[in-house]
XYZ file of C-alpha atoms in Angstrom:
669
model
C 119.429 115.524 106.589
C 120.296 115.449 110.270
C 123.645 116.792 111.474
C 123.888 113.710 113.679
C 124.646 111.789 110.470
C 127.865 113.634 109.830
C 130.828 111.521 108.791
C 133.716 111.514 106.387
C 133.362 108.221 104.661
C 129.841 107.939 103.296
C 127.728 110.082 101.048
C 125.441 112.945 101.952
C 125.364 116.725 101.999
C 126.428 119.229 104.627
C 124.062 122.160 104.610
C 125.461 125.669 104.509
C 124.623 127.982 107.386
C 123.647 131.577 106.754
C 126.673 133.814 106.907
C 124.465 136.637 108.187
C 124.343 135.129 111.670
C 127.725 133.409 111.840
C 131.302 134.657 111.507
C 132.618 134.188 107.976
C 136.084 133.276 109.216
C 134.929 130.297 111.221
C 135.469 126.703 110.272
C 133.289 123.685 109.781
C 132.374 122.069 113.071
C 129.717 119.873 114.573
C 129.361 118.336 117.990
C 126.632 116.029 119.155
C 126.783 114.806 122.700
C 125.281 112.139 124.869
C 122.274 112.910 126.742
C 120.410 112.474 129.788
C 121.412 108.850 130.123
C 121.483 108.020 133.772
C 124.738 109.061 135.324
C 126.149 110.621 132.137
C 127.240 114.255 132.149
C 125.091 116.637 130.102
C 126.447 119.455 127.971
C 124.992 122.810 128.984
C 123.186 125.043 126.464
C 125.463 127.342 124.466
C 125.052 129.988 121.801
C 125.337 128.400 118.377
C 123.736 125.038 119.150
C 121.323 123.888 116.449
C 118.414 121.444 116.381
C 116.369 119.857 113.616
C 113.071 121.093 115.059
C 111.490 123.075 117.861
C 110.478 119.824 119.546
C 114.098 118.636 119.536
C 115.231 121.937 121.041
C 112.530 121.858 123.708
C 113.216 118.230 124.539
C 116.923 118.967 124.877
C 116.410 121.917 127.250
C 113.844 119.943 129.204
C 116.286 117.039 129.670
C 119.025 119.490 130.635
C 116.645 120.950 133.235
C 115.896 117.457 134.539
C 119.620 116.770 134.890
C 120.366 120.076 136.641
C 117.228 120.165 138.793
C 114.682 122.754 137.616
C 111.509 122.845 135.500
C 110.901 124.569 132.173
C 108.112 126.674 130.730
C 107.658 128.605 127.509
C 107.991 132.331 128.146
C 107.399 133.600 124.607
C 106.670 132.194 121.161
C 106.628 133.948 117.793
C 104.565 132.818 114.803
C 104.417 133.863 111.163
C 101.280 135.912 110.504
C 99.989 133.977 107.490
C 101.059 130.382 108.123
C 101.081 130.474 111.933
C 104.384 128.604 111.702
C 106.474 129.014 114.838
C 109.816 130.758 114.118
C 111.070 131.834 117.536
C 110.751 131.054 121.233
C 112.141 131.734 124.691
C 112.288 128.823 127.136
C 112.852 129.765 130.746
C 113.054 128.385 134.231
C 109.608 127.952 135.802
C 110.768 130.296 138.575
C 111.134 133.154 136.065
C 109.226 136.368 136.862
C 106.553 136.801 139.524
C 102.862 136.040 139.483
C 100.523 138.975 139.162
C 98.487 139.635 142.266
C 95.105 138.969 140.612
C 96.349 135.657 139.209
C 97.817 134.476 142.445
C 96.180 131.861 144.591
C 96.596 133.147 148.116
C 96.277 129.631 149.472
C 99.364 128.428 147.505
C 102.941 129.331 148.273
C 104.711 131.646 145.786
C 107.234 129.558 143.772
C 108.594 132.170 141.370
C 111.773 134.000 142.295
C 112.437 136.224 139.286
C 114.984 133.690 137.952
C 116.642 134.838 134.702
C 117.798 131.419 133.424
C 116.610 130.933 129.858
C 117.457 130.106 126.248
C 116.306 132.185 123.262
C 116.188 130.506 119.873
C 114.789 130.918 116.408
C 114.672 129.158 113.086
C 117.468 130.152 110.653
C 118.040 129.857 106.915
C 119.136 126.230 107.220
C 115.627 125.454 108.626
C 117.199 124.433 111.924
C 116.529 125.993 115.298
C 119.576 127.877 116.570
C 120.241 129.056 120.130
C 120.909 132.816 120.019
C 121.051 133.737 123.704
C 121.658 131.780 126.916
C 121.557 132.514 130.626
C 122.536 129.597 132.865
C 122.407 131.375 136.236
C 119.597 130.591 138.650
C 118.790 132.621 141.763
C 117.280 129.701 143.694
C 118.212 126.232 144.865
C 118.248 123.487 142.237
C 117.252 119.854 142.531
C 113.488 119.897 142.922
C 111.262 117.330 141.173
C 111.075 118.036 137.442
C 107.816 116.459 136.277
C 105.777 119.509 135.216
C 107.669 120.542 132.127
C 107.706 116.979 130.787
C 103.987 117.297 130.134
C 104.621 119.855 127.403
C 106.573 117.550 125.115
C 104.890 117.201 121.709
C 102.805 114.186 120.785
C 105.580 112.833 118.614
C 108.044 112.919 121.460
C 105.460 111.480 123.865
C 105.209 108.423 121.648
C 109.005 108.075 121.750
C 109.054 108.397 125.506
C 106.410 105.719 125.985
C 108.947 103.109 124.939
C 111.045 104.136 127.904
C 109.108 105.795 130.665
C 112.154 107.337 132.292
C 112.800 110.602 130.472
C 116.409 110.554 131.691
C 117.153 107.617 129.407
C 116.197 109.430 126.204
C 118.863 110.531 123.726
C 118.945 114.235 122.974
C 120.619 115.480 119.807
C 122.843 118.483 120.421
C 124.374 120.460 117.576
C 127.101 123.039 117.224
C 126.496 125.609 114.515
C 128.033 124.609 111.201
C 130.252 127.320 109.746
C 131.581 127.062 106.204
C 135.278 127.695 105.671
C 135.967 131.141 104.236
C 138.086 129.613 101.504
C 135.302 127.348 100.243
C 131.983 127.850 98.575
C 130.423 125.198 100.803
C 129.280 123.098 97.867
C 132.366 121.228 96.701
C 132.007 117.617 95.631
C 134.391 116.577 98.383
C 132.351 118.289 101.077
C 129.304 116.331 99.962
C 131.062 113.151 101.062
C 131.298 114.322 104.684
C 127.861 113.362 105.762
C 126.585 110.081 107.160
C 127.883 108.047 110.033
C 127.856 104.318 109.203
C 125.558 102.105 111.174
C 128.079 99.289 111.461
C 130.378 101.144 113.879
C 128.419 101.948 117.064
C 131.564 102.486 119.145
C 132.392 105.782 120.823
C 135.236 107.486 122.641
C 135.843 106.079 126.094
C 135.890 109.340 128.036
C 136.055 109.968 131.760
C 133.420 111.991 133.573
C 133.917 115.631 132.646
C 135.974 114.905 129.516
C 133.127 115.604 127.086
C 132.455 118.971 128.692
C 136.183 119.789 128.732
C 136.506 118.948 125.044
C 133.365 120.894 124.183
C 134.561 123.935 126.150
C 137.970 123.769 124.487
C 136.560 123.591 120.950
C 134.120 126.435 121.571
C 136.703 128.662 123.263
C 139.366 128.164 120.629
C 136.919 128.714 117.779
C 136.055 132.089 119.287
C 139.669 133.157 119.915
C 141.425 131.506 116.965
C 140.062 132.974 113.704
C 141.043 130.094 111.421
C 140.337 127.195 113.788
C 138.832 124.054 112.234
C 137.238 121.027 113.831
C 135.024 118.081 112.910
C 133.303 115.543 115.127
C 132.164 112.078 114.023
C 129.106 110.590 115.711
C 127.801 107.063 116.000
C 124.169 106.074 115.480
C 123.355 106.641 119.136
C 124.649 110.209 119.011
C 127.836 109.435 120.950
C 131.109 111.121 120.068
C 133.241 108.615 118.167
C 136.061 110.566 116.523
C 137.267 114.170 116.716
C 139.663 116.161 114.540
C 140.924 119.720 114.965
C 143.604 122.076 113.676
C 144.304 125.652 114.748
C 145.325 128.564 112.530
C 149.069 127.864 112.765
C 148.598 124.191 111.924
C 146.488 125.078 108.901
C 149.109 127.550 107.706
C 151.855 124.987 108.327
C 149.999 122.543 106.075
C 150.549 124.926 103.169
C 154.278 125.169 103.870
C 155.149 121.702 105.178
C 152.333 119.334 104.195
C 154.310 117.637 101.409
C 155.657 114.940 103.752
C 153.697 113.974 106.872
C 154.108 111.539 109.733
C 150.744 110.204 110.905
C 151.492 109.220 114.500
C 149.056 106.691 115.987
C 151.230 105.468 118.869
C 148.932 106.760 121.638
C 145.970 104.939 120.094
C 147.764 101.643 119.426
C 149.489 101.707 122.837
C 146.144 102.217 124.633
C 146.898 105.624 126.149
C 144.239 107.292 128.276
C 144.031 109.896 125.488
C 143.601 108.050 122.128
C 145.466 110.765 120.248
C 146.549 110.700 116.613
C 148.779 113.463 115.234
C 149.662 114.764 111.793
C 153.255 115.986 111.991
C 155.481 117.679 109.421
C 158.968 119.154 109.423
C 159.541 122.899 109.117
C 162.387 124.810 107.450
C 164.548 124.458 110.591
C 164.151 120.670 110.748
C 161.782 121.010 113.728
C 158.601 118.976 114.021
C 155.454 120.999 113.381
C 151.863 120.022 114.146
C 149.531 119.842 111.122
C 146.438 118.666 112.988
C 145.383 116.019 115.493
C 142.426 113.976 116.593
C 140.922 111.500 119.021
C 139.784 108.112 117.690
C 137.524 105.567 119.328
C 139.208 102.544 117.769
C 141.820 101.242 115.337
C 139.378 100.542 112.513
C 139.457 101.316 108.805
C 136.387 103.533 109.334
C 138.010 105.646 112.055
C 141.324 105.970 110.227
C 139.588 106.840 106.954
C 137.455 109.433 108.720
C 140.351 111.267 110.339
C 142.520 111.164 107.193
C 139.675 112.673 105.174
C 139.083 115.230 107.923
C 142.705 116.353 107.636
C 142.465 116.490 103.842
C 139.284 118.548 104.088
C 140.991 120.903 106.552
C 143.995 121.496 104.292
C 141.906 122.120 101.160
C 145.036 121.220 99.229
C 146.635 118.300 97.416
C 147.449 114.984 99.058
C 150.901 114.710 100.634
C 153.713 113.446 98.470
C 154.740 110.987 101.204
C 152.913 109.764 104.295
C 154.743 107.844 107.022
C 152.828 105.654 109.468
C 153.255 102.742 111.812
C 153.235 99.318 110.167
C 149.577 98.303 110.293
C 147.392 96.542 107.690
C 144.237 98.402 108.730
C 145.989 101.745 108.504
C 147.545 100.713 105.196
C 144.079 100.145 103.706
C 142.795 103.511 104.956
C 145.793 105.400 103.533
C 145.414 103.668 100.165
C 141.762 104.722 100.086
C 142.263 108.375 101.035
C 145.708 109.050 99.498
C 145.932 106.751 96.444
C 148.591 108.931 94.780
C 150.784 109.376 97.859
C 153.780 107.191 98.650
C 152.952 105.325 101.853
C 155.950 104.200 103.909
C 156.281 102.543 107.316
C 158.252 104.231 110.075
C 161.567 102.366 110.340
C 162.372 103.540 113.865
C 159.001 102.209 115.114
C 159.697 98.831 113.508
C 163.151 98.654 115.088
C 161.637 99.559 118.441
C 159.555 96.382 118.283
C 162.544 94.087 117.700
C 163.053 93.249 121.422
C 159.339 92.542 121.826
C 159.219 90.133 118.874
C 162.689 88.574 118.972
C 163.805 89.065 122.576
C 162.868 85.522 123.565
C 165.160 83.890 121.008
C 168.293 82.137 122.253
C 170.739 84.106 120.077
C 168.853 87.400 120.328
C 171.910 89.692 120.526
C 173.612 88.242 117.443
C 170.316 88.072 115.521
C 169.646 91.713 116.301
C 173.153 92.688 115.199
C 172.732 90.817 111.899
C 169.337 92.434 111.343
C 170.644 95.964 111.951
C 173.593 95.380 109.637
C 171.349 94.258 106.790
C 168.861 97.101 107.309
C 171.213 100.055 107.792
C 174.301 99.103 105.783
C 172.885 97.587 102.577
C 173.276 99.874 99.561
C 171.516 97.639 97.009
C 168.492 95.314 97.256
C 170.756 92.349 96.547
C 172.875 93.217 99.618
C 169.800 93.450 101.833
C 168.309 90.178 100.635
C 171.620 88.335 100.977
C 172.007 89.619 104.562
C 168.420 88.605 105.361
C 168.893 85.096 103.976
C 172.043 84.676 106.022
C 170.285 85.792 109.207
C 167.266 83.528 108.679
C 169.258 80.431 107.744
C 172.193 80.833 110.117
C 170.030 81.404 113.208
C 167.152 79.135 112.182
C 164.400 81.762 112.432
C 162.665 81.075 109.113
C 159.473 80.108 110.975
C 159.290 83.394 112.919
C 155.997 84.946 111.816
C 156.988 88.528 112.629
C 160.204 88.324 110.569
C 158.356 86.638 107.716
C 155.689 89.340 107.501
C 158.350 92.036 107.902
C 160.247 90.689 104.914
C 157.055 90.636 102.830
C 156.559 94.351 103.566
C 160.235 95.263 103.009
C 159.469 97.584 100.072
C 157.673 99.951 102.450
C 160.216 100.233 105.265
C 163.722 99.005 104.320
C 165.892 102.029 103.311
C 167.403 100.211 100.340
C 163.951 100.123 98.671
C 162.977 103.704 99.539
C 165.601 105.644 97.613
C 163.079 107.157 95.202
C 160.821 108.322 98.035
C 160.922 111.983 99.071
C 161.296 112.253 102.872
C 162.905 115.702 103.535
C 164.492 114.595 106.799
C 161.655 112.434 108.143
C 163.062 109.125 106.913
C 165.052 108.190 110.065
C 167.050 105.706 107.948
C 170.300 105.968 109.904
C 170.996 103.902 112.988
C 169.942 105.833 116.088
C 167.575 108.193 114.279
C 163.926 108.174 115.326
C 160.686 110.053 114.740
C 159.705 111.304 118.183
C 156.073 112.049 119.104
C 155.159 115.725 118.783
C 153.764 115.745 122.336
C 156.697 113.844 123.822
C 157.101 114.814 127.515
C 153.591 116.350 127.497
C 151.519 113.191 127.144
C 151.999 109.953 129.054
C 150.001 106.746 129.149
C 147.846 107.801 132.112
C 147.452 111.507 131.269
C 143.706 112.352 131.372
C 142.092 114.324 128.544
C 141.436 117.417 130.666
C 145.119 117.652 131.592
C 146.215 117.016 127.999
C 144.074 119.862 126.639
C 145.890 122.241 128.996
C 149.312 120.832 128.081
C 148.375 120.861 124.398
C 148.481 124.641 124.266
C 151.697 124.777 126.288
C 153.354 122.391 123.821
C 152.228 124.469 120.830
C 153.470 127.672 122.442
C 156.862 126.125 123.171
C 157.225 124.775 119.610
C 156.146 128.081 118.141
C 158.624 130.004 120.275
C 161.418 127.688 119.128
C 160.507 128.344 115.481
C 160.371 132.120 115.982
C 163.772 132.100 117.709
C 165.238 130.001 114.890
C 163.767 132.373 112.288
C 165.340 135.349 114.031
C 168.752 133.684 114.339
C 168.731 132.613 110.691
C 167.892 136.113 109.475
C 170.156 138.115 111.736
C 173.354 136.083 111.892
C 175.759 134.367 109.530
C 177.037 130.859 110.301
C 180.725 130.213 110.825
C 182.395 128.639 107.771
C 184.667 125.658 108.464
C 186.152 125.001 105.019
C 187.125 126.872 101.883
C 184.662 124.902 99.796
C 182.508 127.070 97.533
C 179.460 124.857 98.227
C 179.583 125.776 101.901
C 179.721 129.496 101.181
C 176.893 129.231 98.640
C 174.349 127.631 100.959
C 175.381 129.624 104.038
C 173.611 132.574 102.412
C 170.458 130.644 101.600
C 169.625 127.957 104.163
C 168.357 128.367 107.710
C 171.043 127.858 110.357
C 169.862 124.423 111.483
C 169.669 122.947 107.981
C 172.924 124.599 106.942
C 174.712 122.920 109.866
C 173.501 119.541 108.628
C 174.708 120.308 105.124
C 177.953 121.713 106.491
C 178.713 118.311 108.031
C 178.492 116.764 104.547
C 180.957 119.352 103.258
C 183.373 118.589 106.104
C 183.058 114.848 105.484
C 184.140 115.327 101.868
C 187.618 115.036 103.352
C 186.882 111.442 104.399
C 186.158 110.652 100.738
C 189.002 109.801 98.384
C 189.741 108.139 95.052
C 186.883 109.599 93.007
C 187.126 107.415 89.894
C 185.216 107.304 86.621
C 184.103 103.694 86.076
C 181.539 103.803 83.259
C 180.122 106.147 80.595
C 176.726 105.672 78.968
C 175.683 108.524 76.679
C 175.642 111.751 78.679
C 175.714 109.889 82.018
C 178.988 109.081 83.745
C 179.173 106.729 86.716
C 181.797 107.490 89.363
C 183.008 105.463 92.304
C 183.749 107.403 95.493
C 185.552 105.647 98.323
C 184.859 106.758 101.895
C 186.249 105.797 105.255
C 182.930 105.175 107.008
C 182.821 105.407 110.796
C 181.018 102.247 111.979
C 181.919 102.140 115.659
C 184.041 104.233 117.987
C 187.568 104.431 116.532
C 186.707 101.944 113.764
C 186.307 102.964 110.134
C 185.647 100.836 107.094
C 186.354 101.763 103.479
C 183.192 101.565 101.354
C 182.442 102.328 97.694
C 179.574 104.622 96.675
C 178.395 104.888 93.088
C 177.430 108.357 91.857
C 175.666 109.086 88.547
C 176.555 112.438 86.965
C 174.901 114.079 83.966
C 176.504 117.491 83.321
C 174.100 118.304 80.478
C 171.094 118.052 82.787
C 172.960 119.291 85.906
C 171.999 116.028 87.564
C 173.910 114.113 90.204
C 172.610 111.072 92.114
C 174.335 109.001 94.757
C 173.442 105.453 95.681
C 173.090 106.539 99.343
C 170.146 108.742 98.249
C 170.877 111.402 100.859
C 169.040 114.038 98.827
C 165.719 112.192 98.834
C 166.105 111.117 102.450
C 167.284 114.441 103.908
C 166.826 117.141 101.281
C 170.455 118.071 100.572
C 173.366 116.569 98.640
C 175.687 114.080 100.288
C 179.472 114.162 100.583
C 179.787 111.657 97.709
C 177.769 113.743 95.233
C 179.635 116.896 96.327
C 182.942 115.094 95.726
C 181.896 114.245 92.160
C 180.780 117.830 91.470
C 184.071 119.091 92.874
C 185.999 116.509 90.824
C 184.328 117.827 87.657
C 185.167 121.455 88.439
C 181.609 122.503 89.404
C 181.752 125.431 91.850
C 178.051 125.866 92.620
C 175.410 123.350 93.550
C 172.765 123.131 90.788
C 169.578 125.017 91.648
C 167.479 121.853 91.515
C 169.317 120.570 94.596
C 168.683 123.691 96.665
C 165.244 123.030 98.134
C 163.187 126.154 98.714
C 161.670 124.593 101.879
C 165.076 125.012 103.620
C 165.472 128.683 102.691
C 165.396 131.477 105.271
C 162.609 133.244 103.350
C 160.704 130.065 102.506
C 157.344 131.092 103.962
C 157.211 134.291 101.927
C 158.122 132.429 98.749
C 155.641 129.655 99.502
C 152.709 132.043 99.871
C 153.122 133.336 96.332
C 153.792 129.882 94.872
C 150.723 128.466 96.557
C 148.537 131.261 95.230
C 149.767 130.677 91.697
C 149.042 126.951 91.940
C 145.569 127.283 93.495
C 143.061 126.945 90.688
C 140.253 125.118 92.494
C 139.193 128.066 94.646
C 137.720 131.419 93.675
C 139.965 134.400 93.117
C 138.653 136.138 96.241
C 139.257 133.004 98.328
C 142.847 132.942 97.058
C 143.263 136.602 98.003
C 141.904 135.890 101.470
C 144.193 132.891 102.036
C 147.286 134.757 100.898
C 146.500 137.865 102.955
C 145.750 135.725 105.988
C 149.027 133.827 105.838
C 151.010 137.011 105.224
C 149.317 138.789 108.115
C 149.850 135.772 110.367
C 153.599 136.015 109.823
C 153.532 139.700 110.825
C 151.526 138.822 113.945
C 153.809 135.955 114.972
C 157.040 137.868 114.512
C 155.539 141.037 115.938
C 155.007 139.281 119.263
C 158.710 138.551 119.801
C 159.416 141.753 121.738
C 157.978 145.182 122.466
C 159.986 146.762 119.624
C 158.787 144.108 117.193
C 155.226 144.685 118.412
C 155.332 148.444 117.876
C 156.736 148.154 114.352
C 154.286 145.407 113.358
C 151.293 147.296 114.757
C 152.312 150.505 113.015
C 152.784 148.655 109.713
C 149.359 147.011 109.971
C 147.673 150.314 110.787
C 149.411 152.022 107.877
C 148.386 149.204 105.548
C 144.764 149.497 106.654
C 144.824 153.269 106.107
C 146.144 152.750 102.579
C 143.419 150.183 101.838
C 140.781 152.617 103.095
C 142.375 155.256 100.891
C 141.521 153.160 97.823
C 137.872 153.077 98.887
C 137.860 156.870 99.352
C 139.434 157.358 95.917
C 136.787 155.169 94.276
C 134.017 157.008 96.125
C 135.318 160.406 94.962
C 135.335 159.253 91.321
C 131.720 158.196 91.568
């Protein structure tokens, strides 16, 4: 099966490449580029490219030569002794070497210059031809007529070329070496689904001149320098690049820690940015956004969305997210349902509210309609309250025929906070007025930013985010937050949570003092329902007294408030804390202390993840755990020179001790 058929939403098989010739810590990747089509840029030969046959490889290099301006000849070929099957070759510039004196025609001008430009390739275990060595430098002027080497194309290719006499119009299939992920055996059922590109989507990325080469250079460079880098490229039937996905080592590690709730940001694609970027974003243990992977999509189709979602799932090699947040889009909704059938799919509320002026701004009573809408969305505590507020808005302002409001109401179960109280968001809900989910590359990517510029800014953004996380880690470990009350809950979590998350929880503790009249209103078995009154700040200098119902089950150490702060933000609210305090509870139950907010969360998560991983081999689990542990040492060791010296010494000592085990085993034998 041809690598040009690679996709993530039809059946087929990805062949495994011999680990003897490729690094075992690489990641799956394939890139096929456009060709010598007139005027199109052409990707230069590179080590690791693969082709289905020798003819394909020769045709590719010949077209490259045509584009650049030189001719090709075969310098060497190697054949198997018994079958005479060709297994290796060197293609070189026709100016390579010098003619021998006896072969020279003294009447013809010498054309050879000793040029060293060449490609060396051979057939590998996958039965493809792989480029093993490349020299792109010529020692002569380029641009001469390139008709001679075209004569050497095989009969099969000659027949193809007859249909279009101009060789520059022929498609050339270009392959990056496929490298199987170290944590996979390369034969999983899921991987077998990553194969064919559908014929009904011939679209491709709309890239500027030079963008393909820039993307190719970036992927190749990062794969060499980033040991756990992963990328996939989706191709259309013509061999054009349609969709791309990639994730570096930190993003892949972050998926293990923070991949339970993700925000799939498609704003750049839907808003027609120059760079059609989509991002997978999570939230780390400091409440900071963290990149889990990103891609470039050719279009807003079910096929493209399904492809990139499956690419991310393949990259993580883990379970589906518990919750996925996206823009409100029917096409995207179908793709998410297909790829993540067990995940809770919710629409981003802040994105919906951002579109209110666009969809309602032309109405006569826009300001009062907007105010009524916000009140119903953000202040309703029960579905009945929301629906009553909606009915009032629609009837009072006569907007029942507004199509956008009608469709919004039909989808209310996926975006209105009052219906989302059983959904786990860990701080990514943005269900309070003024909260929003900002793009990960905010301030780095604008509507007219070209791809080349973005790829440079991409690394700057990651470095800045990483530095912020490292600084927050250091502050959380080495300092104790200032306590503002005498509440035992505050003291308890000050020792456990990171500084940023503790400050959020600390606000809830302080606001317990705005709560009053905690009253028992109903008892049903072991469950008691309390009413907690709070003076809620609605506007500047204006508070309103509101009632919040809290369910408390002391036998099960369970407490649930109607505001659902725990599911939305990952910590208990002031109302639940008031009920615990009212019942003489001095410590928050362990079930309400999320490990993902702990200072030592990453260390705990590594061990938990290893214990839960049953689908991979034992050695793969060892590798993954060691890699993530070592990555933490590397990241924190780069903070300062002192950190670096200690980390380096610890790694060297660890390696010596590992070698000591080998020596001990050898001595016993």
